[in-house]
Coordinates of C-alpha atoms in Angstrom, one line a residue:
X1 CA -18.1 35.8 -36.9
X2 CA -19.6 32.7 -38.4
X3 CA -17.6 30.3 -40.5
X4 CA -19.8 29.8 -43.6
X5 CA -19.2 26.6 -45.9
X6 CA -16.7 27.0 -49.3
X7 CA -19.9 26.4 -51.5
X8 CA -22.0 29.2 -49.8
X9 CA -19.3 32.0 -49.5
X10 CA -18.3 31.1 -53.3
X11 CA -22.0 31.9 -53.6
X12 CA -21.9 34.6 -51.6
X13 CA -19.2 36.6 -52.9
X14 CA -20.3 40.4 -52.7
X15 CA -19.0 41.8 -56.4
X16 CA -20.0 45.2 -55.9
X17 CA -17.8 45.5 -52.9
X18 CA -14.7 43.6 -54.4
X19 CA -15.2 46.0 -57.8
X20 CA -15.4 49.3 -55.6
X21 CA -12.3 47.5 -53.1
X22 CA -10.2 46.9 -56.5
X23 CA -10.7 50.2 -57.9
X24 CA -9.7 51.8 -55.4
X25 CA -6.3 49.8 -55.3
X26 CA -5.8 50.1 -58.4
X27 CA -5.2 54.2 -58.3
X28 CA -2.2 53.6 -57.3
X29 CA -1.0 50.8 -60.2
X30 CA -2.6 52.8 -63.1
X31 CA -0.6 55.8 -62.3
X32 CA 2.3 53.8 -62.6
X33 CA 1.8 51.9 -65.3
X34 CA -0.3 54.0 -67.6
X35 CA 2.6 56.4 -67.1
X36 CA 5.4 54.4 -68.6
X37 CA 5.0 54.5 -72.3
X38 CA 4.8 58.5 -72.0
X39 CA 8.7 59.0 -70.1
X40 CA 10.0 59.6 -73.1
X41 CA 8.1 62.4 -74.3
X42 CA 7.5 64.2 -70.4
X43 CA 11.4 64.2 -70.8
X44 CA 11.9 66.1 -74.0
X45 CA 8.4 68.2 -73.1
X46 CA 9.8 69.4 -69.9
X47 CA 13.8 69.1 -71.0
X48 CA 13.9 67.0 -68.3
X49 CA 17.3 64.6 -67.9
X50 CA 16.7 61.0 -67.8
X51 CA 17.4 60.5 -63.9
X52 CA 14.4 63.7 -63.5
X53 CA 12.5 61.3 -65.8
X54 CA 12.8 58.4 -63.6
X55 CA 12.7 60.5 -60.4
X56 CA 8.9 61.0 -60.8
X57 CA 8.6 57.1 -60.7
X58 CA 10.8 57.1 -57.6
X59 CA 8.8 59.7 -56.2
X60 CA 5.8 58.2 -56.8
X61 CA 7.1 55.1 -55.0
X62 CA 7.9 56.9 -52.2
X63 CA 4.6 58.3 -51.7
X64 CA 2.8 55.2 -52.0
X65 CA 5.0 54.0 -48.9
X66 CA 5.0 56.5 -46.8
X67 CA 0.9 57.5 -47.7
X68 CA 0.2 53.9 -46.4
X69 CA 1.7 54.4 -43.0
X70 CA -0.5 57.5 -42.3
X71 CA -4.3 55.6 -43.6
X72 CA -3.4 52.8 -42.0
X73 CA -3.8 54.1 -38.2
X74 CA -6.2 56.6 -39.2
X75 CA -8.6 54.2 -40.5
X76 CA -8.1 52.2 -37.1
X77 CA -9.1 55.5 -35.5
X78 CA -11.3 57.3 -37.4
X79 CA -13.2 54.7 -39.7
X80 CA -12.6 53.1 -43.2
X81 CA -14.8 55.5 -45.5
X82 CA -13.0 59.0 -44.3
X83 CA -9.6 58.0 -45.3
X84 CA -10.6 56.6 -48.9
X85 CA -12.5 59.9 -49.7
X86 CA -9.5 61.9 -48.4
X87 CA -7.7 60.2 -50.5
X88 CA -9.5 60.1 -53.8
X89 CA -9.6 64.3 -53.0
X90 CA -5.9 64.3 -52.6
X91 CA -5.4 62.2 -55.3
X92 CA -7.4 64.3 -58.3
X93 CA -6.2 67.6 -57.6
X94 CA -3.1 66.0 -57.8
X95 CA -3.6 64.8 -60.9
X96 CA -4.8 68.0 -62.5
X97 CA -1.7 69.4 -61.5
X98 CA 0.3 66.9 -63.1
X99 CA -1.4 67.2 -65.8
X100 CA -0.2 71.1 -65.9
X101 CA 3.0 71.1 -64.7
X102 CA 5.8 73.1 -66.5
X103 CA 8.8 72.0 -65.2
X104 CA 10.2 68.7 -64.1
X105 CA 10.3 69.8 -60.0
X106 CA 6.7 70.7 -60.1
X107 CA 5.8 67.0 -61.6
X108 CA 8.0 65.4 -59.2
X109 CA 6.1 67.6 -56.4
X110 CA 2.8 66.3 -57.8
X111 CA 3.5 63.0 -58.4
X112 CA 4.4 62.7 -55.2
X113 CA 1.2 64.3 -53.9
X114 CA -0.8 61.7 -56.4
X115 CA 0.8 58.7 -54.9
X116 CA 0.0 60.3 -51.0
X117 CA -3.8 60.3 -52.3
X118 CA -3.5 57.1 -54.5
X119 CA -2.0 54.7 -51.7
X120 CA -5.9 55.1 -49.1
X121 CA -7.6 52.9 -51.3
X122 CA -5.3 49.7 -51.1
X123 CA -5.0 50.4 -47.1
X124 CA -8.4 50.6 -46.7
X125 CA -9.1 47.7 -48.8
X126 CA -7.4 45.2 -47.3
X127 CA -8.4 46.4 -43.5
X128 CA -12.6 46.2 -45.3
X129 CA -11.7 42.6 -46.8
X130 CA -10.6 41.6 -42.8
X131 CA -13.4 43.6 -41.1
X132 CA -15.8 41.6 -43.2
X133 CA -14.4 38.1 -43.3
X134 CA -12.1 35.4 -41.8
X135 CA -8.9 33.8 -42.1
X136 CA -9.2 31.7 -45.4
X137 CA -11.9 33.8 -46.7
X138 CA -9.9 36.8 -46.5
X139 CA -7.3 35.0 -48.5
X140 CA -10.0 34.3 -51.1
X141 CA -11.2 38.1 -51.0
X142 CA -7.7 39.3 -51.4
X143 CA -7.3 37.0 -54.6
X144 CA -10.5 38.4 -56.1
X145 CA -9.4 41.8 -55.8
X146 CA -6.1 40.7 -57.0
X147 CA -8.5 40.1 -60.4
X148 CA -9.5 43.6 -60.5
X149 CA -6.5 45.5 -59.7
X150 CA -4.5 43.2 -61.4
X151 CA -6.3 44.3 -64.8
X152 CA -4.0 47.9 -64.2
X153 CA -1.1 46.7 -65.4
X154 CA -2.5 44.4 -68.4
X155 CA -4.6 47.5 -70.0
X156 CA -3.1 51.1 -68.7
X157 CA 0.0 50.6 -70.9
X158 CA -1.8 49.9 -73.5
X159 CA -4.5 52.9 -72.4
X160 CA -1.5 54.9 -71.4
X161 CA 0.3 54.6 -75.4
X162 CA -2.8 55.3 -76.7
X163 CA -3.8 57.7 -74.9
X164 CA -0.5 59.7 -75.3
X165 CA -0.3 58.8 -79.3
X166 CA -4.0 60.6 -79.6
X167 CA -3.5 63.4 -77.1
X168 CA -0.1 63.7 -75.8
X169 CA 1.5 62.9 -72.6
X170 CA -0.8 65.5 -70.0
X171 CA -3.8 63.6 -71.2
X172 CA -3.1 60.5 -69.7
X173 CA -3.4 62.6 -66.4
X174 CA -6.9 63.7 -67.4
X175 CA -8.2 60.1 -68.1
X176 CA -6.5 59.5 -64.1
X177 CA -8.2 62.8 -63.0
X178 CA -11.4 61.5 -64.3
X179 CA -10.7 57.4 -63.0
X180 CA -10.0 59.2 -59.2
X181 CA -13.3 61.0 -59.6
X182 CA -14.8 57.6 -60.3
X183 CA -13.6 55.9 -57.4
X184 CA -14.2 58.7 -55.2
X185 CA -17.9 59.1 -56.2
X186 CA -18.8 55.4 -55.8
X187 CA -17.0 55.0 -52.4
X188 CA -19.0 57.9 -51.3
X189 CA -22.2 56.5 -52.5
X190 CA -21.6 52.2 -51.7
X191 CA -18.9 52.4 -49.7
X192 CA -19.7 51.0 -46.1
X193 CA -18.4 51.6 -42.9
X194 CA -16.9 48.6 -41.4
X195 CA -14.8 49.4 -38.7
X196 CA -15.6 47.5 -35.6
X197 CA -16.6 48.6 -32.6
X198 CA -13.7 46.7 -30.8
X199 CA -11.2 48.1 -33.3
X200 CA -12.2 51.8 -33.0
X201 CA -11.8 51.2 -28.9
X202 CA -8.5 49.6 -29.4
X203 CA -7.3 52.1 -31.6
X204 CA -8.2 55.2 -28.8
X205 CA -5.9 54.0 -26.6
X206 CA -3.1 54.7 -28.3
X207 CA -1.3 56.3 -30.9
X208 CA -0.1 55.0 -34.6
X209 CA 3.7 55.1 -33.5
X210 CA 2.8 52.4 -30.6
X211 CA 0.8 50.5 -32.8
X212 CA 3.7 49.9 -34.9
X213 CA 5.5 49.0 -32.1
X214 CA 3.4 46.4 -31.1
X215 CA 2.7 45.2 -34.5
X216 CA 6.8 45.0 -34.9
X217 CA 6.4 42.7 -31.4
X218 CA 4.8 40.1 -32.9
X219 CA 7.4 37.6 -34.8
X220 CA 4.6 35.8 -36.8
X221 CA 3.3 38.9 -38.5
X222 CA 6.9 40.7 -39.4
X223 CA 7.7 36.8 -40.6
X224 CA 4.1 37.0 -43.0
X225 CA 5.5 40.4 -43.8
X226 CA 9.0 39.5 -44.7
X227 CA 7.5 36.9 -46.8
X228 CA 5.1 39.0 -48.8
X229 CA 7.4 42.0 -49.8
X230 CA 10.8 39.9 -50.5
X231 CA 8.5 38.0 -53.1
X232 CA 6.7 41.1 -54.2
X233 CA 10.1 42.8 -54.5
X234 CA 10.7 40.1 -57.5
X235 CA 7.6 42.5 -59.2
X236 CA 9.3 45.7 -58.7
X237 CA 12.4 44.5 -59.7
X238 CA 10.5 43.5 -62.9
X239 CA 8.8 46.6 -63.7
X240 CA 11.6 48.4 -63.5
X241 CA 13.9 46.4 -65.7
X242 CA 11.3 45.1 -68.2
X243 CA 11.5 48.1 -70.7
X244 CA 15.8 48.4 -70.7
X245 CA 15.4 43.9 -70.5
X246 CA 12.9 43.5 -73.8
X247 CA 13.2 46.5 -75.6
X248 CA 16.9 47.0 -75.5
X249 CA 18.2 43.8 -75.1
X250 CA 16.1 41.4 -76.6
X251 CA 15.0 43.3 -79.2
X252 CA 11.3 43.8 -78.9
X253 CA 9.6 46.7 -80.1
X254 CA 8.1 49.6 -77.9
X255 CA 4.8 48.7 -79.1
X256 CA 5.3 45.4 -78.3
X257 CA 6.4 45.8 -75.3
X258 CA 3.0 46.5 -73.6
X259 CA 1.9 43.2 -74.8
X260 CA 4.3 41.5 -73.8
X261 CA 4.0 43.1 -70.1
X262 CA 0.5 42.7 -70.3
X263 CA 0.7 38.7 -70.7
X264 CA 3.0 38.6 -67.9
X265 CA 0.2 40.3 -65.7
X266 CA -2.2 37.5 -67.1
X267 CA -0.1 35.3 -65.5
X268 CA -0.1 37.2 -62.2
X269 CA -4.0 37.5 -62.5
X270 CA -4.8 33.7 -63.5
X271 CA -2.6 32.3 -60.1
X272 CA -4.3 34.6 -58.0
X273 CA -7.8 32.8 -59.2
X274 CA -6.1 29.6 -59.0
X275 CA -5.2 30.2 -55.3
X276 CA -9.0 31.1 -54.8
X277 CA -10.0 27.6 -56.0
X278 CA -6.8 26.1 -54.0
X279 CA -7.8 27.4 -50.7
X280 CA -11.0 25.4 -50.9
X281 CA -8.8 22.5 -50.1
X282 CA -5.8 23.9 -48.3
X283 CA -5.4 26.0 -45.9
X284 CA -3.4 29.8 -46.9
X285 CA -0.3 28.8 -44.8
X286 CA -0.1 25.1 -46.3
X287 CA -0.2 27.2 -49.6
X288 CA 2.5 29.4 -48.3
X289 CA 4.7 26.5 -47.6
X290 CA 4.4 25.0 -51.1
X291 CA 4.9 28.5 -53.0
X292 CA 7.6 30.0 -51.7
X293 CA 9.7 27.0 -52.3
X294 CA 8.2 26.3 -56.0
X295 CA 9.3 29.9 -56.3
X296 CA 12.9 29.3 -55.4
X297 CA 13.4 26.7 -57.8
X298 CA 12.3 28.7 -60.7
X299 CA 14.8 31.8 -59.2
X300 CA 17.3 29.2 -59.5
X301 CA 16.5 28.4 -62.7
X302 CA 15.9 31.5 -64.2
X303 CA 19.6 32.3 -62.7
X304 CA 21.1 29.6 -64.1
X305 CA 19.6 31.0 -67.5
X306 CA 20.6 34.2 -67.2
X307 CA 24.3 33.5 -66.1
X308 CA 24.8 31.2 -68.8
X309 CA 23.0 32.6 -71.5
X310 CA 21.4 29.6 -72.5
X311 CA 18.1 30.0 -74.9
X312 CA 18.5 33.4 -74.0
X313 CA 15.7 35.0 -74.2
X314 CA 13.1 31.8 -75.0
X315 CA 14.6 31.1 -71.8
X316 CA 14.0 34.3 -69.4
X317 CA 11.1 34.8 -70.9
X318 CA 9.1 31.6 -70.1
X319 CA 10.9 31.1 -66.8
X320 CA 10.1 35.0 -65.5
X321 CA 6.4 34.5 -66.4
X322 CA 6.5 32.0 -64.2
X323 CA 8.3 33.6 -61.3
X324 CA 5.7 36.6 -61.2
X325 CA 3.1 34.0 -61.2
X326 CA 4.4 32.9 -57.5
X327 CA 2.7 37.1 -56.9
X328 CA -0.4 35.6 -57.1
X329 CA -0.3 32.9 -54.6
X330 CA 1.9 34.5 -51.9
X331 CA 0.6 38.1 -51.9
X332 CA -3.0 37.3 -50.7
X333 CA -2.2 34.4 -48.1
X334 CA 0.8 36.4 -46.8
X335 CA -1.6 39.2 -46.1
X336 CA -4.6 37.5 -44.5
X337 CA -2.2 35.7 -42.6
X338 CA -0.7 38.9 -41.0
X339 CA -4.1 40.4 -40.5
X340 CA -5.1 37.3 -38.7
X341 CA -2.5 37.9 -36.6
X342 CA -4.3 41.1 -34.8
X343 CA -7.9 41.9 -36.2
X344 CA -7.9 44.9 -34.1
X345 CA -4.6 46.6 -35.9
X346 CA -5.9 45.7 -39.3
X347 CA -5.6 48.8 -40.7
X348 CA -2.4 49.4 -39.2
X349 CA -1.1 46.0 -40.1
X350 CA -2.6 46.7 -44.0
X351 CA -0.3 50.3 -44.1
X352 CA 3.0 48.0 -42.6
X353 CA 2.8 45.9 -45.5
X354 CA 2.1 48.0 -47.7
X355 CA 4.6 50.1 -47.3
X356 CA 7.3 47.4 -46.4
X357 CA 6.9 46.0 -50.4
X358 CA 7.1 49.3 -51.6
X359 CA 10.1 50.0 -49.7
X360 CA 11.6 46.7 -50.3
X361 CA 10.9 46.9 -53.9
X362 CA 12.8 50.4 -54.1
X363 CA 15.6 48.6 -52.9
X364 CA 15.4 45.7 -55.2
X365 CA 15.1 47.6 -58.6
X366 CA 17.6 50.2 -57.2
X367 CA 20.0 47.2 -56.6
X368 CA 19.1 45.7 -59.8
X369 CA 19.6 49.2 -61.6
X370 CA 23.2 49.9 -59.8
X371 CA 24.3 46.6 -61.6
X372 CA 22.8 47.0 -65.1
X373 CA 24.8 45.0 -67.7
X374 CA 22.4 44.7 -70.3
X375 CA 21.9 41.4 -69.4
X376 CA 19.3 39.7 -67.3
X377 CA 21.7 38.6 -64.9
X378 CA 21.3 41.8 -62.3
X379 CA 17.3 41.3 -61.9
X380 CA 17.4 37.6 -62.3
X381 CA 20.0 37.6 -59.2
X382 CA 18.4 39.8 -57.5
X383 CA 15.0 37.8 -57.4
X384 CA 17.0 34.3 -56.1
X385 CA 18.4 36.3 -53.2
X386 CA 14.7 38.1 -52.5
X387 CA 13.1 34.6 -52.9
X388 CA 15.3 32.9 -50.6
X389 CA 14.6 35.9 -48.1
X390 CA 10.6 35.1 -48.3
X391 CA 11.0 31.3 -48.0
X392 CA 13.2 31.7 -44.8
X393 CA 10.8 34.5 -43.1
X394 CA 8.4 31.5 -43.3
X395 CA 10.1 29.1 -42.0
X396 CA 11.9 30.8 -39.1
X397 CA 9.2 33.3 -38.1
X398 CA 6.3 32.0 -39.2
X399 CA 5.6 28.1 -39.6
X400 CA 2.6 26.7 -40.9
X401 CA -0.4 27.1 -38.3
X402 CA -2.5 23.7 -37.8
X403 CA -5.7 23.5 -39.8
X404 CA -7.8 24.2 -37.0
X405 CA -6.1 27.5 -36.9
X406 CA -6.8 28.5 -40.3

């Protein structure tokens, strides 16, 4: 492939494809997060307990991981377009049956189901965005779609309170019935195939399990993977805690609450485009180097904060915005770096870290749940020791590449 110049791939940048791309990562996001305002009232609909409540979150979480590590390989195998339309299909009926369901098993079931069908779209994605372009560029690609998807969690809890104030809690799952059919439709119709010949050749010859294998082999991609879902943990452990964090303890109301959550994923959105611009100048891994550390001093401080209680919550507050920030410039140059490792595994290596910061964020916000105090102590802790984690898988595994590399 040839290496175009910055100013003619910033010319060049393909919005259709980065609209459809983000779409279809953001199923997965908006059934999270236009869910959330309506736990409440699936609870007392279904006379569901509180841990059934939050079991359909966990379940979902689950199935976004474990989804991941099936599309991955099959897109290696069989082609990026089948997998995404499998995926919207799974993920509709899925939805209609949330939508219906009459006990709190039979959501659980289903939200599970949704998240198996949701999850093709982000694998797929990520393995188009490498297909199509470089090192750097990919980078650059994966921050632009960070701008689309990213929109998810600034409007569906808004959508999602509105939606459930006018027509109750099952109709959220009709406005994600009809987003699915959206996303299905237009990857049928613009979608292309990408898949290169040299990765569908690669992929014959053997099966998903050793391609894990091998992709676990290579210390420079597990470090790049390390690095990504330790920081992305920091988000989990954030969505998690954010409602019990400001509504409860600080004191802000429920309807304030989505605003509040929705300025946070601002900040998430605007670094993302800032990296874009950044990697004009440096290369993702000089990025890397700088942001994970920036993003251990501000764990350190928002510890500090928390531990001490000073400013309290004019403290957190301003200090956690700009912690998730750190999302935006790690995510994307931690991925294109560990699809640079091996092009020809890219869907594969796409599903692995995919499902590694879904796993890894279980863990964090389970962590961070286990130790609830009613203070931010718990999730600010827990996002120091994660942080720390990411910086050192950079270091130790994988060190800055020379520009010539990049």
């Amino acid at each position: 492939m040839t290496h175009s110049s910055d100013s003619t791939t910033e010319a060049r940048v393909p919005w259709g494809l980065v609209i459809l791309l983000g779409s279809a990562t953001a199923l997965g996001p908006m059934a999270i997060d236009m869910y959330l305002p309506s736990l409440p009232a699936i609870g007392a609909s279904l006379h569901a307990s509180a841990a059934q409540t939050q079991a359909t979150v966990a379940a979902f979480l689950a199935g976004m991981a474990i989804g991941q590590l099936i599309y991955g390989p099959a897109s290696d195998r069989l082609g990026r377009r089948g997998p995404v339309l499998v995926g919207a299909a799974i993920y509709i009926v899925a939805s209609v049956v949330c939508g219906l369901a009459t006990s709190a098993p039979m959501l659980i079931a289903a939200r599970f189901v949704q998240a198996l069908g949701g999850c093709a779209g982000a694998v797929v994605a990520r393995a188009v965005v490498r297909d199509r372009f470089n090192h750097t560029e990919t980078a650059r690609m994966l921050s632009l779609l960070t701008l689309v998807m990213g929109l998810a969690p600034v409007l569906a809890p808004l959508l999602g309170g509105a939606v459930l104030a006018l027509g109750g809690w099952r109709a959220n799952f009709i406005v994600l019935t009809a987003f699915g059919i959206a996303v299905g439709v237009a990857a049928f119709f613009r979608l292309p195939e990408t898949r290169s010949a040299e990765t569908a050749a690669h992929a014959s010859t053997e099966s998903p399990l050793q391609a894990y294998l091998a992709l676990f082999g290579q210390r420079r991609l597990v470090g790049y993977a390390l690095a990504g879902c330790l920081n992305g943990a920091c988000l989990f452990t954030y969505i998690s805690a954010s409602p019990e964090l400001l509504i409860k303890t600080y004191g802000i109301s429920p309807q304030a609450f989505g605003w509040v959550f929705g300025l946070n994923a601002v900040g998430l959105i605007g670094s993302g485009q800032i990296n874009r611009l950044v990697l004009r100048h440096f290369t993702p891994d000089e990025v890397l180097a700088k942001a994970s550390l920036v993003a251990v001093g501000i764990a350190f401080l928002m510890m500090l904060a928390a531990v001490s209680g000073v400013g309290g919550r004019w403290t957190i507050l301003p200090l956690l915005f700009a912690l998730l920030a750190s999302y935006g410039f790690m995510q994307g140059n931690t991925m294109a770096g560990a699809l640079n490792v091996d092009p020809r595994r890219a869907g594969s290596i796409s599903a692995l870290m995919g499902a590694a910061s879904f796993a890894t964020g279980a863990v964090a916000a389970t962590a961070t749940g286990i130790f609830h105090d009613g203070t931010p102590r718990p999730m600010a802790v827990t996002m120091f020791v994660a942080l720390i984690g990411s910086a050192l898988a950079l270091r130790i595994l994988a060190p800055r590449l020379e520009r010539t590399q990049a």
